[in-house]
Amino acid sequence: MDNVIKLNNVNKIYGTTIKTQVLFDVDLAVQQGSFNGIIGASGSGKSTLLNIVGTLDKPTSGEVFIGGQRTDQMNKNELARLRNETIGFIFQFHYLLPEFTAFENVLMPYYIKNKKIDRKMEARAHELMDLVGLSKVKNNLAGNMSGGQQQRTAIARSLINNPKIILADEPTGNLDSETTEIIYELLRDINKDFGTTFVVITHDRRIAEKTDRIIEIKDGKIYTDFARF
Amino acid sequence: MRLAFRIALRFLTSSKGQTALIAVGIAVGISVQIFIGSLIEGLQISLLDATIGSASHITVNPSEKNTPIDDSGDIETWLSTNYSEIKALSPTLSKGAFLKIDDVTEQIIFRGFDSEKANTIYKFDEAMIEGSFNLTGNEVVVGKDLALENDLKVGDDYDIITPEGSVSTVRIVGYFDLKVAAINKSWMIGTIDEARTIFGYEDHQITALEMQIETPFDADLLSKLMISDSVRNDISFDNWKAQNEQLLSGLNGQSTSSLMIQVFVVISVVLGIASVLAITVLQKSRQLGILKAMGINDRTSSLVFLFQGFILGILGGILGIIFGLGLLLSFSKFALNADGTPVVPIFINYSFIGLSGLIAVTASTLASIIPALKSKKLSPIEVIKNG
Amino acid sequence: MDNSNEQLKRKFHEALRDLNKPLAISIIKESLENGAITIIDLYTEILGPSLGSISSNEFNQKISIWEEHIQSGIVRTALEISYPYVISQKTQSTGIASAAIVFCLEEEYHELGARMTSDFLTLLGYETHFIGANTPKKEALDSIEKLNPDLICISVTNYFHLTRLKDLIALIRSNFKSNQAKIVIGGYAIDNTPHARDEIDTDFFAHSFEDLKNIKEALL
């Protein structure tokens, strides 16, 4: 299987006068279609790693390849297009646009990509919202929904452009355990059905122990890395 | 473009209170600008109308004082065929004389006119308060003050004595009020033929040729042109501007200060919008971060703010025009003179108002450049990291 | 595996599948009573593989979790009734008996493999203390200090705990530098995670009675 994500010797240093090194020579390869968990204490550098993989942040040195394309040398607009087409994000705090309805939020990445929405795409958005169990609240403003609903909206949104990779940072971090279970099962189903590669930061043992691979980050380095088949 | 517009519109409609506040802010600025601009313009127009509306813009005088201009018909023909800017042309024979009333004599200026031609400049028929401006033979009309102070009666005959000593009899058939005290006190108007008879001038002789032109402010240029075109050296061309320098500098000062006020109002509007929009970038930085993480490019994210400025400008412009017109209307309705006429006649210049609307749109779009650049610089990671 | 063990295994698995506890336990009891099977064979060929199939089921979810729990309960009872035979079958220790502790990591509830390991160690003549499932780090360190074992055996079933295992081993090594105790790691997670053996810094890996026997011999 191909490596859809590849990091070679990635270092990340913050600050110019007072330098803080957050990542040290990280090498990482993630296989297409795998479901990966990242664990680590807060401040270990795991979010920085995810942000670099997601091209939201740039490494201070080292190479980053997403879907075979080298990203650490791309300009802002090239990165924006790559993110739009290849990567779906699910964050702990949902990050929906509160001014738009759940349905519009789901379609937003497609809108950014194609500038207009056709019927087929609207049908797909409806389908995705059914998939995440949001049929009844489609037209609610994102700001007026519960945490679980917002998170499911964010999941549907991350899927709309059919990305190769979904990156999630504590996707169930502030949800109750029952909702956590539902969201996790949903992510797993998507992984199985669409072959989407997942990289999920989690501190939740129940989620971590169900991933294909657990990568533990400690002090900016990969401390343990266990995968099972 | 469409996406940016849609997002901008949604941002604005989702916080209606704030949007309304900004639009009203722009509107107040623009309405003040429209009000001041229109007021000053109206003021100037009425002042100018009072000054030169019923006066000669360019006057042909003899080079040598107190000598007649010969062959006046030739000059008239030459002027009317060569200068299309001239809208009224009136020959006159004016000289000082004495009016004998019982035992006293009153100094007057006798002005002989071709009544039809003179009417286009002085609008005597409108100025008549008694009798009519329809003179034949030795009929004359006099200024209101001259008549009242000396108890002159319509229909009575009076003697006029020229400085040379000859006496002629005229009949007063009416009074006029030209709203200028000096004129009302001293003018007596008769036909130009009667004047020639009284003062002993020949048929081709006059003392001055008065004209009004299309654009009174070009009087100095046009008179210069006439001077250089003219082949005669016994006549001179005088324009109203040369004789009213003080008024002109007053008007100029007023125009400048009006412009200054307008410019500062617009500047304060621009600064206001810019600072409010700069704050909305902060307010919406989370949303921008999300959009950028989802792959919106810098151009589109900047356009969101330009569109916000543009939409606010249109809203504020329309509102401002409505406010401004309302203000002008109420001012002309409620600020009145004792006789019911407005204190300042309001002059509504549609192209000026249109320009103000355009200024509102341009200014607020320009004001959104800074926030637009700010949003371009915003990196999604800042938002994601700081929650 | 000889024929009679094969037959026993089949019968036990059928009873387990049918969730028939009385039958399953009587099959085991009978075989132990009449000496048809040794503890080593019982654990290695019958109970161990049963546990393995239950563990792997977790990832395939062919049967539901409550069924798994019933099956684990049956295996647990089978282990309980085996203990008297463990004592009777153990080799008499020569000279001073070596001590061993066996436990699972915090939040690891799969203790049956660890139990079999501790019985194997008893059979091998170790003075064995089975601490059990879900042992907090601090307790594990405390038991090492008090019991001063020669062997520290840790069983890991869920592969998530491999990440914690690494920390614990480092902690044991830094806390007991002068201690001669050897660390032995085993369990389903070790056998089913490809790089686990490369990543974990331990003295021994064990996954069968034979492995434990070899470790004992190596340490003599």
Tab-separated table of C-alpha atoms in Angstrom, chain A residues 39 205 208-209 211-214 216 218 223-229, chain C residues 59 107 158-164 166-167 192-194 196 199-200:
chain	number	residue	atom	x	y	z
A	39	ILE	CA	-1.495	9.958	21.674
A	205	ARG	CA	-8.125	5.150	25.615
A	208	ALA	CA	-6.968	4.717	20.840
A	209	GLU	CA	-7.180	0.988	21.496
A	211	THR	CA	-7.161	2.144	15.942
A	212	ASP	CA	-4.914	0.232	13.534
A	213	ARG	CA	-1.863	2.009	14.765
A	214	ILE	CA	-0.982	4.027	17.821
A	216	GLU	CA	2.838	8.080	20.860
A	218	LYS	CA	6.696	12.413	23.708
A	223	TYR	CA	8.203	7.583	21.431
A	224	THR	CA	6.294	4.433	20.554
A	225	ASP	CA	4.666	3.363	17.330
A	226	PHE	CA	2.624	0.179	17.316
A	227	ALA	CA	0.545	-1.050	14.429
A	228	ARG	CA	-1.503	-4.155	14.125
A	229	PHE	CA	-2.939	-5.878	11.137
C	59	PHE	CA	-11.587	-6.972	16.401
C	107	GLU	CA	-6.838	-0.508	32.878
C	158	ASN	CA	-4.809	-4.846	24.421
C	159	TYR	CA	-2.197	-3.357	22.133
C	160	PHE	CA	-2.894	0.146	23.348
C	161	HIS	CA	-1.147	-0.799	26.586
C	162	LEU	CA	2.107	-1.412	24.756
C	163	THR	CA	2.665	2.340	24.909
C	164	ARG	CA	2.272	2.272	28.688
C	166	LYS	CA	7.413	1.035	27.615
C	167	ASP	CA	7.046	3.680	30.304
C	192	ASN	CA	-0.159	-9.738	17.242
C	193	THR	CA	1.688	-6.447	16.908
C	194	PRO	CA	4.417	-6.708	14.272
C	196	ALA	CA	6.306	-4.893	19.377
C	199	GLU	CA	10.193	-1.545	20.331
C	200	ILE	CA	10.037	-2.988	23.815
